PDB file of C-alpha atoms in Angstrom:
ATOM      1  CA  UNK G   1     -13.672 -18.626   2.717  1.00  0.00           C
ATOM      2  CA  UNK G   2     -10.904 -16.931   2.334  1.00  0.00           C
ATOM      3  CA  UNK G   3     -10.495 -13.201  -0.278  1.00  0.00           C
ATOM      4  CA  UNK G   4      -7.933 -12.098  -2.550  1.00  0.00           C
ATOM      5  CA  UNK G   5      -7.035  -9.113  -4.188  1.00  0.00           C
ATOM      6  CA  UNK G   6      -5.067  -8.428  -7.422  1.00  0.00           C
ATOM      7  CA  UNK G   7      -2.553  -5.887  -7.014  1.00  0.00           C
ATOM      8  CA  UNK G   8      -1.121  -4.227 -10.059  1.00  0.00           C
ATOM      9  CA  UNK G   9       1.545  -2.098 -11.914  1.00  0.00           C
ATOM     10  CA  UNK G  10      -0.485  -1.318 -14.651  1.00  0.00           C
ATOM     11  CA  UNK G  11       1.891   0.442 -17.139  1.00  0.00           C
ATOM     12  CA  UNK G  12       3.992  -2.477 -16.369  1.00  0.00           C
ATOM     13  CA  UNK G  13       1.704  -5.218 -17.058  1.00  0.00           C
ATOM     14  CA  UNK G  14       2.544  -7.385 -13.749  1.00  0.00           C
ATOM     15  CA  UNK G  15       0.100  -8.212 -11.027  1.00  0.00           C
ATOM     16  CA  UNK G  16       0.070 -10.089  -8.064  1.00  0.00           C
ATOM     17  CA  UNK G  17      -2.259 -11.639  -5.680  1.00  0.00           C
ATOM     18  CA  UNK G  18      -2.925 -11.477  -2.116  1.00  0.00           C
ATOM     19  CA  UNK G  19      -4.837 -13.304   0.290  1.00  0.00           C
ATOM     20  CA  UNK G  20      -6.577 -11.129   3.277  1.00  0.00           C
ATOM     21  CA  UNK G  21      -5.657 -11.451   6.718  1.00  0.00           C
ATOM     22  CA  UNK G  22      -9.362 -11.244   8.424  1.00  0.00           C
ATOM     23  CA  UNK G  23      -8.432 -12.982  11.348  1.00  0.00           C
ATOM     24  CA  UNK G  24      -5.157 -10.661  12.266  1.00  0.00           C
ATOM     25  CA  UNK G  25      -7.144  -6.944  10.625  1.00  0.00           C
ATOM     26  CA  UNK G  26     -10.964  -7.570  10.496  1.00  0.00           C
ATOM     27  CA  UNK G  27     -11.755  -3.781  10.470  1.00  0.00           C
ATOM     28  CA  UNK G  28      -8.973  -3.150   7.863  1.00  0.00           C
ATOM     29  CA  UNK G  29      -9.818  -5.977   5.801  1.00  0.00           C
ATOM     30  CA  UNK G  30     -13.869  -5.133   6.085  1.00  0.00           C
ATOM     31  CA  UNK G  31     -12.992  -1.597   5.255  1.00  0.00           C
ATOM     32  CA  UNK G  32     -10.609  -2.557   2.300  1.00  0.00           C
ATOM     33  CA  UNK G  33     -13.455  -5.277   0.757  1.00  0.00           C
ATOM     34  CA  UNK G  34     -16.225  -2.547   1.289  1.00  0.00           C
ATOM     35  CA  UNK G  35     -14.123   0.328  -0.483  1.00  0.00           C
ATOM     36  CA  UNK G  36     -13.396  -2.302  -3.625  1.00  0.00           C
ATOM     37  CA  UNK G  37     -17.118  -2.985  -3.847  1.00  0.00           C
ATOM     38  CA  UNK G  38     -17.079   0.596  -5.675  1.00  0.00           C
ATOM     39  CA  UNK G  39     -14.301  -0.464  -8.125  1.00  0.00           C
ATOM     40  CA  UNK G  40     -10.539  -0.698  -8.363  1.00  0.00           C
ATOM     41  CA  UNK G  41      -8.628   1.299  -5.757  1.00  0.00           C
ATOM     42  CA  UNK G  42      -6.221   3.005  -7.938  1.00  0.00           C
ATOM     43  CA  UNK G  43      -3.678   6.067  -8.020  1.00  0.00           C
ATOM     44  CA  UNK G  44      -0.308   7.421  -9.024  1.00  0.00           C
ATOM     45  CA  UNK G  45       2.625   4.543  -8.152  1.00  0.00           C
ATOM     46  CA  UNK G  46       5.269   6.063  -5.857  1.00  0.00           C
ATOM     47  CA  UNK G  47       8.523   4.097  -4.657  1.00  0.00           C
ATOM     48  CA  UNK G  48       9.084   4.973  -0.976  1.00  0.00           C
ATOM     49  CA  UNK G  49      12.133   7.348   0.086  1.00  0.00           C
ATOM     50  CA  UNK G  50      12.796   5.903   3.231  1.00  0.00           C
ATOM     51  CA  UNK G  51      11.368   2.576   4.169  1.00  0.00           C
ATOM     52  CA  UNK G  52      13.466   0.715   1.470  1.00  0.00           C
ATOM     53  CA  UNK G  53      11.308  -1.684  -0.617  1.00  0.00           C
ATOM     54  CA  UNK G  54       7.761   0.064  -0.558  1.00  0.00           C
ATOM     55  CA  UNK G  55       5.677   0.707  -3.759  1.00  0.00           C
ATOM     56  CA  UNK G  56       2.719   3.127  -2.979  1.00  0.00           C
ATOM     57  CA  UNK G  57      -0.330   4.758  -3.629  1.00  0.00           C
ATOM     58  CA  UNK G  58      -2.660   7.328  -1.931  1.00  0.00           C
ATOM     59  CA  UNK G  59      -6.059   7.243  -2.201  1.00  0.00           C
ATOM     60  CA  UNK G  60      -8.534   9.443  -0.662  1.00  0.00           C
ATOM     61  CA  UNK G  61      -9.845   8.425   2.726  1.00  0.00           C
ATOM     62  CA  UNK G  62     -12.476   6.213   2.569  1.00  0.00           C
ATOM     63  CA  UNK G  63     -12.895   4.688   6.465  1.00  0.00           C
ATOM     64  CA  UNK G  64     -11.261   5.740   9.283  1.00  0.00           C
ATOM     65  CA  UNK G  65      -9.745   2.369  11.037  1.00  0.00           C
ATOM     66  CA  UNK G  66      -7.526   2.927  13.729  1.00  0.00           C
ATOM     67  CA  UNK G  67      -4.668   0.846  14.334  1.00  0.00           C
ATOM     68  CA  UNK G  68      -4.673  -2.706  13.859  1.00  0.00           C
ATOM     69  CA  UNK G  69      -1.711  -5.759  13.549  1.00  0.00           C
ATOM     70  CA  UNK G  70       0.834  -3.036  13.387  1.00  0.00           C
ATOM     71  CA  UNK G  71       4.036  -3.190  11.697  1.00  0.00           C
ATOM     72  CA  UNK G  72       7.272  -0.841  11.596  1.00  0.00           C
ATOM     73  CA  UNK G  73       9.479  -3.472  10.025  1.00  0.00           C
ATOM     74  CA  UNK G  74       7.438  -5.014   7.165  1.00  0.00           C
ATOM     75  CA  UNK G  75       8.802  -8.083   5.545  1.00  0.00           C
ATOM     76  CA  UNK G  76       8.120  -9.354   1.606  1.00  0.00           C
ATOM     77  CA  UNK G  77       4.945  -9.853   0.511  1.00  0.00           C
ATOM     78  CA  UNK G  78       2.843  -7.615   3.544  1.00  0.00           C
ATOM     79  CA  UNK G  79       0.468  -5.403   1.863  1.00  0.00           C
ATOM     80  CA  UNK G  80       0.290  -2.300   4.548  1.00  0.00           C
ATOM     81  CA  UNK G  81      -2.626   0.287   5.082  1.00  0.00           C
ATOM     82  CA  UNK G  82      -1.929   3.597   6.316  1.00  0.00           C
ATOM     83  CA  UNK G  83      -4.236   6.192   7.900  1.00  0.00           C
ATOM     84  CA  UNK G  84      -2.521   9.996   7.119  1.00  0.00           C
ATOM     85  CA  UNK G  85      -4.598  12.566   8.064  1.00  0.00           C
ATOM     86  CA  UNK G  86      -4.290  16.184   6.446  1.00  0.00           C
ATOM     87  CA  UNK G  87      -1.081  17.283   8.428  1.00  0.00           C
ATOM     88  CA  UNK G  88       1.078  14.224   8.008  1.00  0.00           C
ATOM     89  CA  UNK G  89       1.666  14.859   4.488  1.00  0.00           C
ATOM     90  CA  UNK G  90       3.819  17.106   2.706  1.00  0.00           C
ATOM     91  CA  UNK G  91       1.951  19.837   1.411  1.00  0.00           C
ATOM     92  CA  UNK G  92       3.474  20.141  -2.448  1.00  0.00           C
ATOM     93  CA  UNK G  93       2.744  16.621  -2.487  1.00  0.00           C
ATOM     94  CA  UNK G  94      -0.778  16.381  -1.316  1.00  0.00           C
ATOM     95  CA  UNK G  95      -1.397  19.347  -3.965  1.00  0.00           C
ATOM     96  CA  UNK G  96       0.296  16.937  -6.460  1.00  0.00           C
ATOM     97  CA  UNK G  97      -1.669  14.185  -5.557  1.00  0.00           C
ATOM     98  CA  UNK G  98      -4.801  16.258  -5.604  1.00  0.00           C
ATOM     99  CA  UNK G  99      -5.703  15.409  -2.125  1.00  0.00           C
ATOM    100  CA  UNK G 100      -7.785  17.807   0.317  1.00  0.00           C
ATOM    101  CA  UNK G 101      -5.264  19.025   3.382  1.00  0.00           C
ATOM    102  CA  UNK G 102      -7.994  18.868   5.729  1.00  0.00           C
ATOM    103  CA  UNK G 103      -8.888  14.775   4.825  1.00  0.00           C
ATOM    104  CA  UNK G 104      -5.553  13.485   4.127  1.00  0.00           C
ATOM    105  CA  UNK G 105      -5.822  10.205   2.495  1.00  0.00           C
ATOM    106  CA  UNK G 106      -5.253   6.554   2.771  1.00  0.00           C
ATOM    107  CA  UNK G 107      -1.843   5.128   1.806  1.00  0.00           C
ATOM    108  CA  UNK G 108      -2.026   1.363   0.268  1.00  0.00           C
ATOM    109  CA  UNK G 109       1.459  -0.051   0.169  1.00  0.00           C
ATOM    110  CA  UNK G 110       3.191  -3.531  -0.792  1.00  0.00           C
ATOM    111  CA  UNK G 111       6.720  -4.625   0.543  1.00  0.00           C
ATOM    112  CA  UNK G 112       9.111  -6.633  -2.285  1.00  0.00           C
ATOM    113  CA  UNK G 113      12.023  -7.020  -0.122  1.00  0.00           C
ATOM    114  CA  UNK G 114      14.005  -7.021   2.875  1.00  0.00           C
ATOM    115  CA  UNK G 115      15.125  -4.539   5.389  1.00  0.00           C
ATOM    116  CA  UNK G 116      12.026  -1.947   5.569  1.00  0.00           C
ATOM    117  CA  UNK G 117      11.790   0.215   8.592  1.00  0.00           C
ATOM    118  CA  UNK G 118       8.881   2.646   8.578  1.00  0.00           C
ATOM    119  CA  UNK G 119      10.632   5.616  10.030  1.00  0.00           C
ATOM    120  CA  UNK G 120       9.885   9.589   9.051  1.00  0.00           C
ATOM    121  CA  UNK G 121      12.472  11.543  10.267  1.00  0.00           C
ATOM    122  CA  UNK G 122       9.911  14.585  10.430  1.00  0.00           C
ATOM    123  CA  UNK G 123       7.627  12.476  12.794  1.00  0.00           C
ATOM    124  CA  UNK G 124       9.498   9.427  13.805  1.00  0.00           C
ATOM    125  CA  UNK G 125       8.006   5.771  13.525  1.00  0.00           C
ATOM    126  CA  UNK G 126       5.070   5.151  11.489  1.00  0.00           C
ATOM    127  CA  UNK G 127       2.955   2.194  11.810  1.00  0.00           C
ATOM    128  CA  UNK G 128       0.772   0.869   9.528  1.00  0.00           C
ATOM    129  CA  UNK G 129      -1.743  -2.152   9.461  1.00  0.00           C
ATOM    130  CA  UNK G 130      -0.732  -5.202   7.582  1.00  0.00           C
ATOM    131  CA  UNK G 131      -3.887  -6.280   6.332  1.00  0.00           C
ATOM    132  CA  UNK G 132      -2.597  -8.657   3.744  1.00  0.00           C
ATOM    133  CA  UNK G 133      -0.035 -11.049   2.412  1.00  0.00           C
ATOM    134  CA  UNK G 134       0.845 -11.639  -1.143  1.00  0.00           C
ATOM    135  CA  UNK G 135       0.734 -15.310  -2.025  1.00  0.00           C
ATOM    136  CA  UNK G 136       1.382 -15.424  -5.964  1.00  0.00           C
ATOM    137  CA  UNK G 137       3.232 -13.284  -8.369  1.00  0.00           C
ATOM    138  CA  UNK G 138       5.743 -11.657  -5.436  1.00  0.00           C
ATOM    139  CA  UNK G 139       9.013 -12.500  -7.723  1.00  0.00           C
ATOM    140  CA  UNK G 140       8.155 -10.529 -10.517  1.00  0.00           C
ATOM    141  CA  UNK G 141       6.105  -7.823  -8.963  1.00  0.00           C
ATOM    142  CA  UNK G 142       9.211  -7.635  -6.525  1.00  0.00           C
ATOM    143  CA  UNK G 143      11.202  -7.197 -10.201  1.00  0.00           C
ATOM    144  CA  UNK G 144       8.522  -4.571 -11.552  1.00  0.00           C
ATOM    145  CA  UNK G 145       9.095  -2.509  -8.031  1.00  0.00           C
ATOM    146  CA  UNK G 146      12.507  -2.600  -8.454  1.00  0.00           C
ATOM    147  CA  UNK G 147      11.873  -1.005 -12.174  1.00  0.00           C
ATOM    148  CA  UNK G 148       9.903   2.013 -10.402  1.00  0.00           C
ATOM    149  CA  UNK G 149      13.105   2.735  -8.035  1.00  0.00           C
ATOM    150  CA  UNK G 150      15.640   2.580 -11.116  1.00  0.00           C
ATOM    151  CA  UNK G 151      13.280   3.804 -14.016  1.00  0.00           C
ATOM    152  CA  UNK G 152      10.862   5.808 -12.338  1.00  0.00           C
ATOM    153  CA  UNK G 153       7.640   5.807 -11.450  1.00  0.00           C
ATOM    154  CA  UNK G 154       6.284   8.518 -14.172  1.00  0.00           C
ATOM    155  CA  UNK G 155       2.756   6.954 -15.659  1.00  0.00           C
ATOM    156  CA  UNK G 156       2.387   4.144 -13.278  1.00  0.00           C
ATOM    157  CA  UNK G 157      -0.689   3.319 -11.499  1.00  0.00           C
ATOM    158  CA  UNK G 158      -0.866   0.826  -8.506  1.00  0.00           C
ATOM    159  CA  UNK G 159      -4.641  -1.252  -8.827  1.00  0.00           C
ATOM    160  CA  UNK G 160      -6.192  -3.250  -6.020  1.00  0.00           C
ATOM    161  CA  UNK G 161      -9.124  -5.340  -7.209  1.00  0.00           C
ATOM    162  CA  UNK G 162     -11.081  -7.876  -5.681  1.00  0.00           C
ATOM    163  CA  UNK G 163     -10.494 -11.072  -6.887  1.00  0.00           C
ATOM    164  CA  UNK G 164     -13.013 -13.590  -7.982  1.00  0.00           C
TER     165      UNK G 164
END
């Protein structure tokens, strides 16, 4: 039987849902669904600089996973893990975030549009594990990420929940 997740902007209101892809990610998937069993996996929304149509969040690490169904061009609709450890992140904004420079954390991301390309010009390409796909809702989450690239992302938290 298949598992879902609800994904939202919370200061926004909007949500969307996502089916798991345990067949392509089992060890993401497992690690995602045994993280949520704790609660709603939740931080400070960020729009991405570089890949295009990316809203984020970091949380702190909670598995280590490896790579898994890799991606560097994400389409609409893949919800993307990545693993950063403690030197892949900018250090004013790991001290922002409030995350430990030795752990590094875990970056849950959702794609609303076209044309990504996960590329850091610090460190070059930057896979990350598509782990899910988001089957209702996309249009006006897509519209709500959109509003954190032109209004800013100031008081927004991304959620991930387990659904049903």
């Amino acid at each position: 039987m298949s598992k879902f997740l609800r994904i939202s902007l919370a200061r926004r209101g909007v949500s969307c849902v996502a089916e798991l892809l345990e067949k392509e990610a089992p060890r993401t998937t497992a690690a995602v669904w045994r993280a949520l069993e704790r609660g709603p996996l939740e931080g400070d929304a960020q729009h991405a600089k570089y890949a295009r149509n990316e809203v984020y969040t970091i949380v702190p690490r909670f598995a280590e996973i490896g790579r898994e169904n890799p991606t560097v061009t994400p389409i609409p609709g893949d919800v993307v893990l990545f693993d950063f450890g403690g030197g892949m992140l900018d250090t004013a904004f790991k001290a922002d975030q409030g995350i430990d420079a030795d752990a590094g954390g875990i970056d849950l991301a959702i794609f609303y549009g076209r044309n990504n390309l996960l590329i850091n010009g610090d460190v070059g390409w930057v896979p990350g594990n598509v782990y899910a796909s988001i089957t209702e809702g996309l249009d006006v989450m897509a519209e709500a990420c959109h509003d954190v690239w032109r209004s800013g992302s100031v008081g927004e938290r991304l959620v991930y929940e387990r659904l049903g």
